[in-house]
PDB file of C-alpha atoms in Angstrom:
ATOM      1  CA  UNK Q1299     -91.544  64.840  53.795  1.00 66.00           C
ATOM      2  CA  UNK Q1300     -94.916  65.257  50.741  1.00 76.00           C
ATOM      3  CA  UNK Q1301     -95.739  67.182  48.231  1.00 73.00           C
ATOM      4  CA  UNK Q1302     -98.093  68.935  50.161  1.00 70.00           C
ATOM      5  CA  UNK Q1303     -96.241  69.774  53.260  1.00 66.00           C
ATOM      6  CA  UNK Q1304     -93.476  71.133  50.677  1.00 67.00           C
ATOM      7  CA  UNK Q1305     -95.858  73.705  49.679  1.00 66.00           C
ATOM      8  CA  UNK Q1306     -97.214  75.075  52.514  1.00 65.00           C
ATOM      9  CA  UNK Q1307     -94.128  75.180  53.855  1.00 69.00           C
ATOM     10  CA  UNK Q1308     -92.218  77.281  51.135  1.00 71.00           C
ATOM     11  CA  UNK Q1309     -95.830  79.527  50.689  1.00 69.00           C
ATOM     12  CA  UNK Q1310     -95.022  79.951  55.026  1.00 71.00           C
ATOM     13  CA  UNK Q1311     -91.931  80.731  54.554  1.00 68.00           C
ATOM     14  CA  UNK Q1312     -92.230  83.564  51.207  1.00 66.00           C
ATOM     15  CA  UNK Q1313     -95.309  85.014  53.250  1.00 69.00           C
ATOM     16  CA  UNK Q1314     -93.482  85.025  56.280  1.00 72.00           C
ATOM     17  CA  UNK Q1315     -90.762  86.705  54.375  1.00 70.00           C
ATOM     18  CA  UNK Q1316     -92.804  90.005  52.795  1.00 80.00           C
ATOM     19  CA  UNK Q1317     -94.398  90.106  55.964  1.00 85.00           C
ATOM     20  CA  UNK Q1318     -90.428  90.660  57.500  1.00 87.00           C
ATOM     21  CA  UNK Q1319     -90.999  93.567  54.239  1.00 86.00           C
ATOM     22  CA  UNK Q1320     -94.219  95.081  55.019  1.00 88.00           C
ATOM     23  CA  UNK Q1321     -93.257  95.945  58.760  1.00 92.00           C
ATOM     24  CA  UNK Q1322     -89.983  97.791  57.337  1.00 93.00           C
ATOM     25  CA  UNK Q1323     -90.835  99.756  53.980  1.00 92.00           C
ATOM     26  CA  UNK Q1324     -94.019 100.450  57.290  1.00 92.00           C
ATOM     27  CA  UNK Q1325     -91.258 101.757  59.783  1.00 96.00           C
ATOM     28  CA  UNK Q1326     -89.734 103.037  57.208  1.00 96.00           C
ATOM     29  CA  UNK Q1327     -92.661 105.271  55.552  1.00 90.00           C
ATOM     30  CA  UNK Q1328     -94.092 105.668  59.094  1.00 93.00           C
ATOM     31  CA  UNK Q1329     -90.841 108.464  59.900  1.00 95.00           C
ATOM     32  CA  UNK Q1330     -91.262 109.668  56.412  1.00 92.00           C
ATOM     33  CA  UNK Q1331     -94.835 110.391  56.710  1.00 87.00           C
ATOM     34  CA  UNK Q1332     -93.704 112.231  59.889  1.00 94.00           C
ATOM     35  CA  UNK Q1333     -91.336 114.847  57.975  1.00 95.00           C
ATOM     36  CA  UNK Q1334     -93.327 114.927  54.980  1.00 89.00           C
ATOM     37  CA  UNK Q1335     -97.170 115.279  57.167  1.00 87.00           C
ATOM     38  CA  UNK Q1336     -95.102 117.537  59.259  1.00 94.00           C
ATOM     39  CA  UNK Q1337     -92.734 119.674  57.405  1.00 95.00           C
ATOM     40  CA  UNK Q1338     -95.793 120.521  55.106  1.00 91.00           C
ATOM     41  CA  UNK Q1339     -97.708 121.253  58.296  1.00 91.00           C
ATOM     42  CA  UNK Q1340     -94.572 123.960  59.542  1.00 94.00           C
ATOM     43  CA  UNK Q1341     -94.419 125.419  55.793  1.00 94.00           C
ATOM     44  CA  UNK Q1342     -97.644 125.609  55.569  1.00 92.00           C
ATOM     45  CA  UNK Q1343     -98.783 125.889  58.812  1.00 90.00           C
ATOM     46  CA  UNK Q1344     -96.185 127.557  61.308  1.00 91.00           C
ATOM     47  CA  UNK Q1345     -95.869 126.934  64.513  1.00 87.00           C
ATOM     48  CA  UNK Q1346     -98.590 125.827  67.055  1.00 84.00           C
ATOM     49  CA  UNK Q1347     -99.838 128.053  68.560  1.00 80.00           C
ATOM     50  CA  UNK Q1348     -98.425 130.737  65.567  1.00 76.00           C
ATOM     51  CA  UNK Q1349    -100.988 133.684  64.514  1.00 78.00           C
ATOM     52  CA  UNK Q1350     -98.801 134.815  61.421  1.00 83.00           C
ATOM     53  CA  UNK Q1351     -98.300 131.066  59.514  1.00 87.00           C
ATOM     54  CA  UNK Q1352     -95.632 129.016  58.042  1.00 90.00           C
ATOM     55  CA  UNK Q1353     -93.658 130.965  55.594  1.00 93.00           C
ATOM     56  CA  UNK Q1354     -95.733 128.728  52.488  1.00 93.00           C
ATOM     57  CA  UNK Q1355     -98.714 129.483  53.304  1.00 90.00           C
ATOM     58  CA  UNK Q1356    -100.465 131.411  50.387  1.00 90.00           C
ATOM     59  CA  UNK Q1357     -98.453 127.597  48.739  1.00 92.00           C
ATOM     60  CA  UNK Q1358     -99.551 124.585  49.570  1.00 90.00           C
ATOM     61  CA  UNK Q1359     -99.476 123.046  46.885  1.00 86.00           C
ATOM     62  CA  UNK Q1360     -96.008 123.301  46.466  1.00 93.00           C
ATOM     63  CA  UNK Q1361     -95.481 123.125  50.349  1.00 94.00           C
ATOM     64  CA  UNK Q1362     -96.627 119.659  48.899  1.00 88.00           C
ATOM     65  CA  UNK Q1363     -94.454 119.049  47.021  1.00 87.00           C
ATOM     66  CA  UNK Q1364     -91.397 120.328  49.611  1.00 93.00           C
ATOM     67  CA  UNK Q1365     -92.406 118.886  52.345  1.00 92.00           C
ATOM     68  CA  UNK Q1366     -92.908 114.870  51.031  1.00 82.00           C
ATOM     69  CA  UNK Q1367     -89.643 115.701  48.857  1.00 85.00           C
ATOM     70  CA  UNK Q1368     -87.725 114.767  50.896  1.00 91.00           C
ATOM     71  CA  UNK Q1369     -89.903 112.656  52.847  1.00 89.00           C
ATOM     72  CA  UNK Q1370     -89.186 110.928  49.413  1.00 83.00           C
ATOM     73  CA  UNK Q1371     -85.271 112.090  49.506  1.00 88.00           C
ATOM     74  CA  UNK Q1372     -85.197 109.388  53.340  1.00 93.00           C
ATOM     75  CA  UNK Q1373     -87.259 106.856  52.876  1.00 90.00           C
ATOM     76  CA  UNK Q1374     -84.691 105.743  49.669  1.00 88.00           C
ATOM     77  CA  UNK Q1375     -82.259 105.664  52.173  1.00 91.00           C
ATOM     78  CA  UNK Q1376     -84.392 103.520  54.025  1.00 94.00           C
ATOM     79  CA  UNK Q1377     -85.245 101.198  51.323  1.00 92.00           C
ATOM     80  CA  UNK Q1378     -82.114 100.649  49.282  1.00 89.00           C
ATOM     81  CA  UNK Q1379     -80.197 100.297  52.931  1.00 90.00           C
ATOM     82  CA  UNK Q1380     -82.945  98.139  55.072  1.00 92.00           C
ATOM     83  CA  UNK Q1381     -85.636  97.262  53.823  1.00 91.00           C
ATOM     84  CA  UNK Q1382     -84.535  95.726  50.392  1.00 88.00           C
ATOM     85  CA  UNK Q1383     -80.444  95.864  51.111  1.00 86.00           C
ATOM     86  CA  UNK Q1384     -80.032  92.133  49.205  1.00 84.00           C
ATOM     87  CA  UNK Q1385     -82.349  93.402  46.628  1.00 80.00           C
ATOM     88  CA  UNK Q1386     -80.789  96.401  45.481  1.00 70.00           C
ATOM     89  CA  UNK Q1387     -79.165  96.949  42.018  1.00 74.00           C
ATOM     90  CA  UNK Q1388     -75.207  97.124  41.737  1.00 78.00           C
ATOM     91  CA  UNK Q1389     -76.792 100.293  39.154  1.00 83.00           C
ATOM     92  CA  UNK Q1390     -77.047 102.842  41.754  1.00 83.00           C
ATOM     93  CA  UNK Q1391     -78.044 105.432  39.396  1.00 87.00           C
ATOM     94  CA  UNK Q1392     -80.397 103.171  37.577  1.00 87.00           C
ATOM     95  CA  UNK Q1393     -81.909 102.555  40.386  1.00 87.00           C
ATOM     96  CA  UNK Q1394     -82.734 106.374  42.014  1.00 87.00           C
ATOM     97  CA  UNK Q1395     -83.418 107.337  38.858  1.00 91.00           C
ATOM     98  CA  UNK Q1396     -86.328 104.375  38.870  1.00 92.00           C
ATOM     99  CA  UNK Q1397     -87.041 105.234  42.324  1.00 92.00           C
ATOM    100  CA  UNK Q1398     -87.285 109.256  41.729  1.00 90.00           C
ATOM    101  CA  UNK Q1399     -89.909 108.240  38.673  1.00 94.00           C
ATOM    102  CA  UNK Q1400     -91.993 105.819  41.281  1.00 93.00           C
ATOM    103  CA  UNK Q1401     -92.010 109.291  43.285  1.00 87.00           C
ATOM    104  CA  UNK Q1402     -92.783 111.505  41.151  1.00 89.00           C
ATOM    105  CA  UNK Q1403     -95.682 110.171  40.923  1.00 94.00           C
ATOM    106  CA  UNK Q1404     -96.565 109.495  43.950  1.00 88.00           C
ATOM    107  CA  UNK Q1405     -95.790 113.021  44.703  1.00 83.00           C
ATOM    108  CA  UNK Q1406     -99.102 113.764  41.832  1.00 92.00           C
ATOM    109  CA  UNK Q1407    -100.406 111.647  44.075  1.00 94.00           C
ATOM    110  CA  UNK Q1408    -100.050 113.713  46.989  1.00 86.00           C
ATOM    111  CA  UNK Q1409    -100.333 117.295  45.816  1.00 88.00           C
ATOM    112  CA  UNK Q1410    -103.559 116.310  44.112  1.00 94.00           C
ATOM    113  CA  UNK Q1411    -105.771 115.242  46.880  1.00 94.00           C
ATOM    114  CA  UNK Q1412    -104.427 118.681  48.796  1.00 89.00           C
ATOM    115  CA  UNK Q1413    -105.507 120.259  44.949  1.00 92.00           C
ATOM    116  CA  UNK Q1414    -108.586 118.549  44.870  1.00 95.00           C
ATOM    117  CA  UNK Q1415    -109.857 119.824  48.766  1.00 94.00           C
ATOM    118  CA  UNK Q1416    -108.141 123.207  48.041  1.00 91.00           C
ATOM    119  CA  UNK Q1417    -109.141 124.483  44.295  1.00 93.00           C
ATOM    120  CA  UNK Q1418    -111.770 121.381  43.072  1.00 94.00           C
ATOM    121  CA  UNK Q1419    -113.984 121.141  46.537  1.00 94.00           C
ATOM    122  CA  UNK Q1420    -112.408 124.789  47.788  1.00 93.00           C
ATOM    123  CA  UNK Q1421    -111.020 123.301  51.660  1.00 92.00           C
ATOM    124  CA  UNK Q1422    -108.279 125.061  52.574  1.00 85.00           C
ATOM    125  CA  UNK Q1423    -108.768 124.204  57.381  1.00 89.00           C
ATOM    126  CA  UNK Q1424    -105.397 121.804  58.603  1.00 84.00           C
ATOM    127  CA  UNK Q1425    -108.117 119.917  59.125  1.00 92.00           C
ATOM    128  CA  UNK Q1426    -108.836 119.261  55.489  1.00 92.00           C
ATOM    129  CA  UNK Q1427    -105.760 119.820  53.953  1.00 87.00           C
ATOM    130  CA  UNK Q1428    -104.980 117.401  56.488  1.00 85.00           C
ATOM    131  CA  UNK Q1429    -107.846 114.581  55.976  1.00 93.00           C
ATOM    132  CA  UNK Q1430    -107.010 114.905  51.468  1.00 93.00           C
ATOM    133  CA  UNK Q1431    -102.709 114.170  52.710  1.00 83.00           C
ATOM    134  CA  UNK Q1432    -102.804 110.899  54.616  1.00 88.00           C
ATOM    135  CA  UNK Q1433    -105.657 109.957  52.086  1.00 94.00           C
ATOM    136  CA  UNK Q1434    -102.969 110.706  49.730  1.00 93.00           C
ATOM    137  CA  UNK Q1435    -100.496 109.454  51.378  1.00 84.00           C
ATOM    138  CA  UNK Q1436    -102.198 105.819  51.911  1.00 90.00           C
ATOM    139  CA  UNK Q1437    -102.908 106.187  47.905  1.00 93.00           C
ATOM    140  CA  UNK Q1438     -99.286 107.366  47.046  1.00 90.00           C
ATOM    141  CA  UNK Q1439     -98.376 104.696  49.641  1.00 86.00           C
ATOM    142  CA  UNK Q1440     -99.603 101.302  47.952  1.00 90.00           C
ATOM    143  CA  UNK Q1441     -98.452 102.682  44.680  1.00 94.00           C
ATOM    144  CA  UNK Q1442     -94.935 103.172  46.381  1.00 90.00           C
ATOM    145  CA  UNK Q1443     -95.285  99.820  47.768  1.00 90.00           C
ATOM    146  CA  UNK Q1444     -95.899  97.701  44.804  1.00 91.00           C
ATOM    147  CA  UNK Q1445     -93.573 100.149  42.440  1.00 94.00           C
ATOM    148  CA  UNK Q1446     -90.343  99.619  44.688  1.00 91.00           C
ATOM    149  CA  UNK Q1447     -90.963  96.484  45.134  1.00 88.00           C
ATOM    150  CA  UNK Q1448     -91.643  94.985  41.276  1.00 91.00           C
ATOM    151  CA  UNK Q1449     -89.792  97.513  39.290  1.00 92.00           C
ATOM    152  CA  UNK Q1450     -87.064  99.592  41.897  1.00 91.00           C
ATOM    153  CA  UNK Q1451     -85.637  97.493  44.181  1.00 89.00           C
ATOM    154  CA  UNK Q1452     -85.512  94.546  42.250  1.00 85.00           C
ATOM    155  CA  UNK Q1453     -82.540  91.527  42.412  1.00 72.00           C
ATOM    156  CA  UNK Q1454     -79.357  92.000  39.893  1.00 66.00           C
TER     157      UNK Q1454
END
């Protein structure tokens, strides 16, 4: 086999491996997205059709932190035991601390977009909150993917 063919095969295998990882990360992320945004909307706006709002209607930033924290726990379990099951650290505590640090940055990104929408732009509707959270979620997800891959779930 020629050197060029060998390099091409290795590159193809590497790309396939990354796409499998991205797909699994995406499935875990989609489930966490439902927990995060569903939880946020229930906490701030209440059940659909309800007129009173949620229990944290006056605390949208704190509700964002709480919902994102719950989603982060789901994400850790899904990524550790499925997406990166062959790459996780032997020391669970060290991995969990790095995961939590990466997610604190993600929480700050997501809550920051809600803060900017509410307090800097003066918006407060269901639509504006959800647009801000989706924008924050996208930014935080990109950060988390690279942080998990580079620092959290690494082969020992």
